[in-house]
Amino acid sequence: MRHFIRSAAVAIAMAAASALSLSAAMAADISGAGATFPYPIYAKWADAYKKETGIGLNYQSIGSGGGIKQIKAKTVTFGASDAPLKGEELDSTGLAQFPMVMGGIVPVVNLEGIKPGELVLDGPTLADIFLGKITNWNDEAIKKLNPDVKLPDQAIAVVHRSDGSGTTFNFTYYLGDVSADWKEKVGVDKAVEWPVGIGAKGNEGVANNVAQTGGAIGYVEYAYAKQNKLTYTDLVNKDGKKVEPTAAAFSAAAANADWSSQPGYGVILANQPGAESWPMTAATWILVYKKPDDAAATGEALKFFAWSYAKGDDMAGQLDYVPMPDAVVKSVEEMWGKDIVDASGKPLYSGM
Amino acid sequence: MSAVSEAVTSSAMRTREATVRRFALTDTIFRAATRASAILVLVILGGVAISLIAGSWEALSKFGLSFLTTEAWNPVTENFGALAPIYGTVVTSAIAIIIAVPIGIGIAIFLTELCPRPLRRPIGIAVELLAGIPSIIYGIWGLFVFAPFLQTTVQPFIINLFHGIPGLSSLFAGPPYGIGLLTSSLILAIMVLPFITSITKDVFDTVPAVLKESAYGIGCTTWEVTRRVTIPYTRIGIMGGVMLGLGRALGETMAVTFVIGNAHRISASLFAPGTTISATIANEFTEADGDLYTSSLVSLGLILFIITFLILAIARYMLMRIDSRTGA
């Protein structure tokens, strides 16, 4: 017994000591929390940034909702969200918001004999499928878009996300934009009341369910679809042109967007004009305080973001994310220089 | 001489007194420590109940009792009702128990009465190992192996078999997704099986050999001995095992989340996707950013707490009635 107590005491002392040294080592790290969608690229950037500067990133990918909660509770230096906060919410909380990186969302299907990119869908048809109005793959609406494809007489099995997700937010935003029926009956949110289909957790859950269910259709992030070689479909965009999901098509949507039209760059990239634009493009945002309590930490975070904007484009491309256009980056950095200040009103960011 | 012996006696007395005092002290400490442990359980239980009630207050005061009877679960309009998750929880657990109880008792009877000795340990250990498999493994296995099997072979067969029969045709209506209420019930049945089996086996072992031997002696068959002697003698223990299994089935989260289909709907068909209380909480808690949304999820937790409590209370009550009837 006495031995046990002594060894327990030693263990506690050692744990406390290691916790102390750990917190000393982590004091210099940047802390953030939020969206799961950009987590792989943030981790990759952080890894390279640490090699260059010695400053690491402690990012918890707990979901956009969690990220917003944590930054509001001031437990992290920055929050990350796939759905932008509205102007009035930014004003009332004193948060600054800017987009960090983009990606695309693609419909994926499981139909025998159909290869990636062979099938074409348009917004209203996609909305009707997810509303449960179109229930069979040989429906006239799908046939009209695909005159050369042999469509099977097979029931459509809809697969959607069961967890709240920025991907769902952007997907439903697009469906609401192209279909009044969708906007009225289902609406736009990170989780909605789905009229039909089965729910699966995460991109991997949706992908697996689609892969296993004959006649299934779902939606996943492009990076996920590409890396797992899923059968994605092409889409008809706002200009009536058929587009393939590629990094160029996502960039086109971002380039055609009017970023200054919304406070905090809160532009949803769904259904943007332009012949090349992929209609389901999505950005992800960072939230920091305009007048942070810990000015030094926020300054370090901004340095990391500036570094990522400047040197992270190739790494983003490798992971099938799309870097922000240079004009947007310039405008964001100007905003930092103006709006994000320490207690004495001195800007925290003054160029690289 | 006598003085010496007196001194020896008194010192012996003192030693004894000291020992007795020490025993009394350790006893007091022991009593206090065990009592504190017991009270701690009540405090934790009370704390959980209070925080659940406080967390769910906003949703319950807004929706009132209609929260229990509304099927809608709409985060966009913030209109929440718990009927679909409650239905899914109760139905999957009930089906799981209906499947697992006869199989579990069957295994226990075979192991205690009929099994050849060399097979007894391997089968017993195999059943207990089932309990040691983490629930996420059941979920992954269910999604990747079991669901595709059901989807391609079992479900189409059953759908065709019952096609056109009123009642059964809607209970087993397509399309065959592979995952759904029945799939999660089957996975749950496998998960609760070891609880029911090992407890039933243990209580079967407590039946006095003389009772069984007398029954065999007057010419009873094995079936009659089991039915008339073993099961009546051990029904309280069997009930305990079933309730333990039911408790696990009601609260099981991860495995169910994988295979239930996570749809907030109530369908007549057992092949249709549904949801349970714990699956809904696991799916949606991280991204629930409205206060009312979070509060509604906590309310679901409170409801699960109450359901579990009620079932345990009913089980206790039934056991008490059996006890008093046997006594009389």
Tab-separated table of N, CA and C in Angstrom, chain A residues 101-201:
chain	number	residue	atom	x	y	z
A	101	VAL	N	-9.329	29.862	-47.502
A	101	VAL	CA	-9.060	28.933	-48.593
A	101	VAL	C	-10.418	28.456	-49.115
A	102	MET	N	-10.403	27.867	-50.322
A	102	MET	CA	-11.673	27.424	-50.900
A	102	MET	C	-11.597	25.963	-51.328
A	103	GLY	N	-12.780	25.416	-51.559
A	103	GLY	CA	-12.853	24.057	-52.078
A	103	GLY	C	-14.153	23.915	-52.836
A	104	GLY	N	-14.381	22.740	-53.383
A	104	GLY	CA	-15.616	22.523	-54.110
A	104	GLY	C	-16.407	21.384	-53.496
A	105	ILE	N	-17.703	21.389	-53.768
A	105	ILE	CA	-18.556	20.276	-53.347
A	105	ILE	C	-19.073	19.621	-54.619
A	106	VAL	N	-19.040	18.293	-54.662
A	106	VAL	CA	-19.474	17.600	-55.874
A	106	VAL	C	-20.533	16.557	-55.529
A	107	PRO	N	-21.505	16.361	-56.457
A	107	PRO	CA	-22.431	15.247	-56.283
A	107	PRO	C	-21.707	13.952	-56.681
A	108	VAL	N	-21.897	12.895	-55.901
A	108	VAL	CA	-21.324	11.599	-56.266
A	108	VAL	C	-22.456	10.588	-56.397
A	109	VAL	N	-22.311	9.673	-57.355
A	109	VAL	CA	-23.381	8.711	-57.618
A	109	VAL	C	-22.822	7.293	-57.677
A	110	ASN	N	-23.709	6.341	-57.572
A	110	ASN	CA	-23.346	4.930	-57.732
A	110	ASN	C	-24.315	4.306	-58.731
A	111	LEU	N	-23.907	4.322	-59.994
A	111	LEU	CA	-24.733	3.746	-61.055
A	111	LEU	C	-23.858	2.826	-61.873
A	112	GLU	N	-24.360	1.622	-62.137
A	112	GLU	CA	-23.539	0.656	-62.845
A	112	GLU	C	-23.196	1.152	-64.248
A	113	GLY	N	-21.927	1.087	-64.601
A	113	GLY	CA	-21.511	1.441	-65.956
A	113	GLY	C	-21.298	2.928	-66.176
A	114	ILE	N	-21.553	3.748	-65.172
A	114	ILE	CA	-21.363	5.196	-65.340
A	114	ILE	C	-20.035	5.597	-64.724
A	115	LYS	N	-19.201	6.296	-65.535
A	115	LYS	CA	-17.870	6.686	-65.078
A	115	LYS	C	-17.902	8.118	-64.547
A	116	PRO	N	-16.864	8.524	-63.797
A	116	PRO	CA	-16.829	9.899	-63.283
A	116	PRO	C	-16.978	10.915	-64.406
A	117	GLY	N	-17.847	11.883	-64.218
A	117	GLY	CA	-18.005	12.956	-65.184
A	117	GLY	C	-18.899	12.613	-66.363
A	118	GLU	N	-19.453	11.391	-66.413
A	118	GLU	CA	-20.294	11.029	-67.552
A	118	GLU	C	-21.699	11.606	-67.433
A	119	LEU	N	-22.163	11.674	-66.201
A	119	LEU	CA	-23.531	12.133	-65.965
A	119	LEU	C	-23.517	13.646	-65.736
A	120	VAL	N	-24.544	14.334	-66.252
A	120	VAL	CA	-24.678	15.777	-66.034
A	120	VAL	C	-25.980	16.046	-65.292
A	121	LEU	N	-25.919	16.906	-64.292
A	121	LEU	CA	-27.134	17.320	-63.594
A	121	LEU	C	-27.164	18.846	-63.572
A	122	ASP	N	-28.367	19.396	-63.388
A	122	ASP	CA	-28.412	20.833	-63.151
A	122	ASP	C	-29.049	21.093	-61.789
A	123	GLY	N	-29.005	22.346	-61.348
A	123	GLY	CA	-29.458	22.694	-59.999
A	123	GLY	C	-30.873	22.258	-59.690
A	124	PRO	N	-31.851	22.662	-60.535
A	124	PRO	CA	-33.244	22.290	-60.217
A	124	PRO	C	-33.443	20.778	-60.139
A	125	THR	N	-32.769	20.024	-61.020
A	125	THR	CA	-32.913	18.561	-60.987
A	125	THR	C	-32.333	18.008	-59.686
A	126	LEU	N	-31.150	18.526	-59.305
A	126	LEU	CA	-30.514	18.079	-58.065
A	126	LEU	C	-31.424	18.371	-56.867
A	127	ALA	N	-32.035	19.562	-56.879
A	127	ALA	CA	-32.946	19.931	-55.789
A	127	ALA	C	-34.144	18.987	-55.756
A	128	ASP	N	-34.699	18.679	-56.935
A	128	ASP	CA	-35.866	17.791	-56.972
A	128	ASP	C	-35.520	16.382	-56.501
A	129	ILE	N	-34.295	15.923	-56.807
A	129	ILE	CA	-33.872	14.604	-56.318
A	129	ILE	C	-33.818	14.622	-54.790
A	130	PHE	N	-33.193	15.662	-54.218
A	130	PHE	CA	-33.055	15.717	-52.761
A	130	PHE	C	-34.362	16.090	-52.072
A	131	LEU	N	-35.350	16.599	-52.854
A	131	LEU	CA	-36.684	16.841	-52.291
A	131	LEU	C	-37.543	15.583	-52.343
A	132	GLY	N	-37.073	14.576	-53.092
A	132	GLY	CA	-37.865	13.359	-53.228
A	132	GLY	C	-38.905	13.452	-54.330
A	133	LYS	N	-38.803	14.485	-55.194
A	133	LYS	CA	-39.765	14.606	-56.296
A	133	LYS	C	-39.356	13.714	-57.459
A	134	ILE	N	-38.044	13.627	-57.699
A	134	ILE	CA	-37.527	12.707	-58.713
A	134	ILE	C	-37.037	11.477	-57.962
A	135	THR	N	-37.647	10.326	-58.276
A	135	THR	CA	-37.328	9.150	-57.473
A	135	THR	C	-36.677	8.035	-58.270
A	136	ASN	N	-36.625	8.183	-59.600
A	136	ASN	CA	-36.041	7.122	-60.407
A	136	ASN	C	-35.007	7.704	-61.364
A	137	TRP	N	-33.947	6.934	-61.617
A	137	TRP	CA	-32.873	7.441	-62.472
A	137	TRP	C	-33.313	7.624	-63.918
A	138	ASN	N	-34.399	6.936	-64.356
A	138	ASN	CA	-34.828	7.138	-65.746
A	138	ASN	C	-35.893	8.223	-65.866
A	139	ASP	N	-35.955	9.123	-64.879
A	139	ASP	CA	-36.883	10.250	-64.914
A	139	ASP	C	-36.587	11.150	-66.126
A	140	GLU	N	-37.655	11.734	-66.677
A	140	GLU	CA	-37.517	12.569	-67.885
A	140	GLU	C	-36.503	13.698	-67.685
A	141	ALA	N	-36.529	14.331	-66.503
A	141	ALA	CA	-35.657	15.482	-66.252
A	141	ALA	C	-34.183	15.088	-66.370
A	142	ILE	N	-33.824	13.902	-65.877
A	142	ILE	CA	-32.431	13.459	-65.967
A	142	ILE	C	-32.119	13.026	-67.398
A	143	LYS	N	-33.091	12.365	-68.050
A	143	LYS	CA	-32.901	11.917	-69.438
A	143	LYS	C	-32.611	13.100	-70.349
A	144	LYS	N	-33.353	14.207	-70.123
A	144	LYS	CA	-33.214	15.376	-70.988
A	144	LYS	C	-31.795	15.943	-70.900
A	145	LEU	N	-31.211	15.901	-69.710
A	145	LEU	CA	-29.855	16.429	-69.541
A	145	LEU	C	-28.804	15.462	-70.079
A	146	ASN	N	-29.146	14.183	-70.156
A	146	ASN	CA	-28.180	13.152	-70.560
A	146	ASN	C	-28.722	12.304	-71.700
A	147	PRO	N	-28.883	12.905	-72.896
A	147	PRO	CA	-29.495	12.138	-73.989
A	147	PRO	C	-28.658	10.929	-74.409
A	148	ASP	N	-27.331	10.983	-74.199
A	148	ASP	CA	-26.472	9.904	-74.698
A	148	ASP	C	-26.179	8.825	-73.660
A	149	VAL	N	-26.638	9.039	-72.426
A	149	VAL	CA	-26.307	8.080	-71.370
A	149	VAL	C	-27.469	7.116	-71.190
A	150	LYS	N	-27.131	5.824	-71.053
A	150	LYS	CA	-28.169	4.821	-70.823
A	150	LYS	C	-28.495	4.797	-69.330
A	151	LEU	N	-29.649	5.367	-68.985
A	151	LEU	CA	-30.000	5.462	-67.566
A	151	LEU	C	-30.817	4.255	-67.134
A	152	PRO	N	-30.475	3.643	-66.010
A	152	PRO	CA	-31.199	2.445	-65.577
A	152	PRO	C	-32.557	2.793	-64.953
A	153	ASP	N	-33.451	1.813	-64.981
A	153	ASP	CA	-34.727	1.959	-64.271
A	153	ASP	C	-34.474	1.551	-62.820
A	154	GLN	N	-33.986	2.488	-62.029
A	154	GLN	CA	-33.543	2.161	-60.674
A	154	GLN	C	-33.968	3.275	-59.723
A	155	ALA	N	-34.399	2.885	-58.522
A	155	ALA	CA	-34.813	3.889	-57.537
A	155	ALA	C	-33.591	4.698	-57.083
A	156	ILE	N	-33.782	5.997	-56.859
A	156	ILE	CA	-32.692	6.843	-56.379
A	156	ILE	C	-32.647	6.764	-54.855
A	157	ALA	N	-31.483	6.406	-54.334
A	157	ALA	CA	-31.298	6.400	-52.881
A	157	ALA	C	-30.479	7.635	-52.493
A	158	VAL	N	-31.122	8.562	-51.789
A	158	VAL	CA	-30.454	9.810	-51.421
A	158	VAL	C	-29.639	9.608	-50.143
A	159	VAL	N	-28.383	10.075	-50.158
A	159	VAL	CA	-27.539	10.011	-48.969
A	159	VAL	C	-27.107	11.428	-48.609
A	160	HIS	N	-27.327	11.828	-47.353
A	160	HIS	CA	-26.933	13.169	-46.928
A	160	HIS	C	-26.142	13.097	-45.644
A	161	ARG	N	-25.581	14.226	-45.193
A	161	ARG	CA	-24.820	14.247	-43.952
A	161	ARG	C	-25.777	14.178	-42.772
A	162	SER	N	-25.421	13.416	-41.762
A	162	SER	CA	-26.262	13.338	-40.572
A	162	SER	C	-25.755	14.300	-39.506
A	163	ASP	N	-24.484	14.693	-39.584
A	163	ASP	CA	-23.946	15.644	-38.618
A	163	ASP	C	-24.040	17.043	-39.212
A	164	GLY	N	-24.105	18.033	-38.344
A	164	GLY	CA	-24.109	19.400	-38.827
A	164	GLY	C	-22.799	19.677	-39.533
A	165	SER	N	-22.847	20.404	-40.666
A	165	SER	CA	-21.626	20.511	-41.459
A	165	SER	C	-21.666	21.736	-42.363
A	166	GLY	N	-20.500	22.382	-42.522
A	166	GLY	CA	-20.382	23.484	-43.452
A	166	GLY	C	-20.635	23.038	-44.884
A	167	THR	N	-20.295	21.792	-45.180
A	167	THR	CA	-20.555	21.245	-46.511
A	167	THR	C	-22.056	21.259	-46.791
A	168	THR	N	-22.829	20.826	-45.790
A	168	THR	CA	-24.281	20.834	-45.952
A	168	THR	C	-24.793	22.261	-46.105
A	169	PHE	N	-24.202	23.189	-45.336
A	169	PHE	CA	-24.613	24.586	-45.447
A	169	PHE	C	-24.454	25.072	-46.886
A	170	ASN	N	-23.288	24.839	-47.486
A	170	ASN	CA	-23.041	25.318	-48.843
A	170	ASN	C	-23.890	24.578	-49.872
A	171	PHE	N	-24.088	23.283	-49.642
A	171	PHE	CA	-24.907	22.490	-50.562
A	171	PHE	C	-26.359	22.972	-50.540
A	172	THR	N	-26.920	23.130	-49.331
A	172	THR	CA	-28.315	23.561	-49.247
A	172	THR	C	-28.466	25.005	-49.723
A	173	TYR	N	-27.412	25.812	-49.530
A	173	TYR	CA	-27.469	27.186	-50.018
A	173	TYR	C	-27.630	27.187	-51.537
A	174	TYR	N	-26.865	26.320	-52.193
A	174	TYR	CA	-26.963	26.232	-53.650
A	174	TYR	C	-28.355	25.752	-54.072
A	175	LEU	N	-28.844	24.702	-53.432
A	175	LEU	CA	-30.168	24.181	-53.800
A	175	LEU	C	-31.242	25.238	-53.565
A	176	GLY	N	-31.105	25.998	-52.465
A	176	GLY	CA	-32.076	27.053	-52.180
A	176	GLY	C	-32.000	28.169	-53.212
A	177	ASP	N	-30.810	28.411	-53.743
A	177	ASP	CA	-30.611	29.465	-54.725
A	177	ASP	C	-31.247	29.104	-56.063
A	178	VAL	N	-31.233	27.813	-56.414
A	178	VAL	CA	-31.754	27.421	-57.728
A	178	VAL	C	-33.193	26.928	-57.659
A	179	SER	N	-33.693	26.627	-56.465
A	179	SER	CA	-35.034	26.066	-56.366
A	179	SER	C	-35.814	26.772	-55.264
A	180	ALA	N	-36.862	27.478	-55.660
A	180	ALA	CA	-37.694	28.190	-54.681
A	180	ALA	C	-38.367	27.192	-53.740
A	181	ASP	N	-38.711	26.047	-54.318
A	181	ASP	CA	-39.351	24.991	-53.553
A	181	ASP	C	-38.461	24.542	-52.394
A	182	TRP	N	-37.168	24.375	-52.688
A	182	TRP	CA	-36.214	23.937	-51.670
A	182	TRP	C	-36.113	24.982	-50.562
A	183	LYS	N	-36.012	26.248	-50.980
A	183	LYS	CA	-35.849	27.339	-50.020
A	183	LYS	C	-37.040	27.377	-49.067
A	184	GLU	N	-38.237	27.143	-49.638
A	184	GLU	CA	-39.444	27.269	-48.840
A	184	GLU	C	-39.643	26.040	-47.950
A	185	LYS	N	-39.429	24.838	-48.500
A	185	LYS	CA	-39.771	23.612	-47.763
A	185	LYS	C	-38.652	23.146	-46.844
A	186	VAL	N	-37.406	23.330	-47.260
A	186	VAL	CA	-36.303	22.771	-46.473
A	186	VAL	C	-35.445	23.875	-45.864
A	187	GLY	N	-35.015	24.814	-46.697
A	187	GLY	CA	-34.229	25.917	-46.178
A	187	GLY	C	-32.731	25.652	-46.247
A	188	VAL	N	-31.977	26.579	-45.662
A	188	VAL	CA	-30.516	26.553	-45.753
A	188	VAL	C	-29.928	26.549	-44.353
A	189	ASP	N	-29.137	25.534	-44.023
A	189	ASP	CA	-28.475	25.503	-42.710
A	189	ASP	C	-27.413	24.407	-42.704
A	190	LYS	N	-26.697	24.330	-41.583
A	190	LYS	CA	-25.663	23.297	-41.478
A	190	LYS	C	-26.272	21.924	-41.252
A	191	ALA	N	-27.515	21.906	-40.743
A	191	ALA	CA	-28.287	20.667	-40.672
A	191	ALA	C	-29.714	21.060	-41.008
A	192	VAL	N	-30.386	20.284	-41.829
A	192	VAL	CA	-31.758	20.621	-42.197
A	192	VAL	C	-32.644	19.396	-42.002
A	193	GLU	N	-33.952	19.613	-42.156
A	193	GLU	CA	-34.887	18.492	-42.069
A	193	GLU	C	-35.009	17.892	-43.460
A	194	TRP	N	-34.250	16.821	-43.703
A	194	TRP	CA	-34.208	16.243	-45.046
A	194	TRP	C	-35.519	15.536	-45.356
A	195	PRO	N	-36.112	15.817	-46.523
A	195	PRO	CA	-37.390	15.159	-46.845
A	195	PRO	C	-37.212	13.669	-47.133
A	196	VAL	N	-36.088	13.269	-47.726
A	196	VAL	CA	-35.877	11.847	-48.045
A	196	VAL	C	-34.444	11.445	-47.702
A	197	GLY	N	-34.189	10.140	-47.754
A	197	GLY	CA	-32.821	9.652	-47.741
A	197	GLY	C	-32.302	9.232	-46.388
A	198	ILE	N	-31.064	8.732	-46.414
A	198	ILE	CA	-30.421	8.282	-45.191
A	198	ILE	C	-29.287	9.232	-44.845
A	199	GLY	N	-29.016	9.366	-43.556
A	199	GLY	CA	-27.959	10.261	-43.101
A	199	GLY	C	-26.708	9.474	-42.783
A	200	ALA	N	-25.544	10.026	-43.120
A	200	ALA	CA	-24.283	9.364	-42.806
A	200	ALA	C	-23.346	10.403	-42.218
A	201	LYS	N	-22.472	9.948	-41.310
A	201	LYS	CA	-21.623	10.876	-40.567
A	201	LYS	C	-20.351	11.177	-41.348
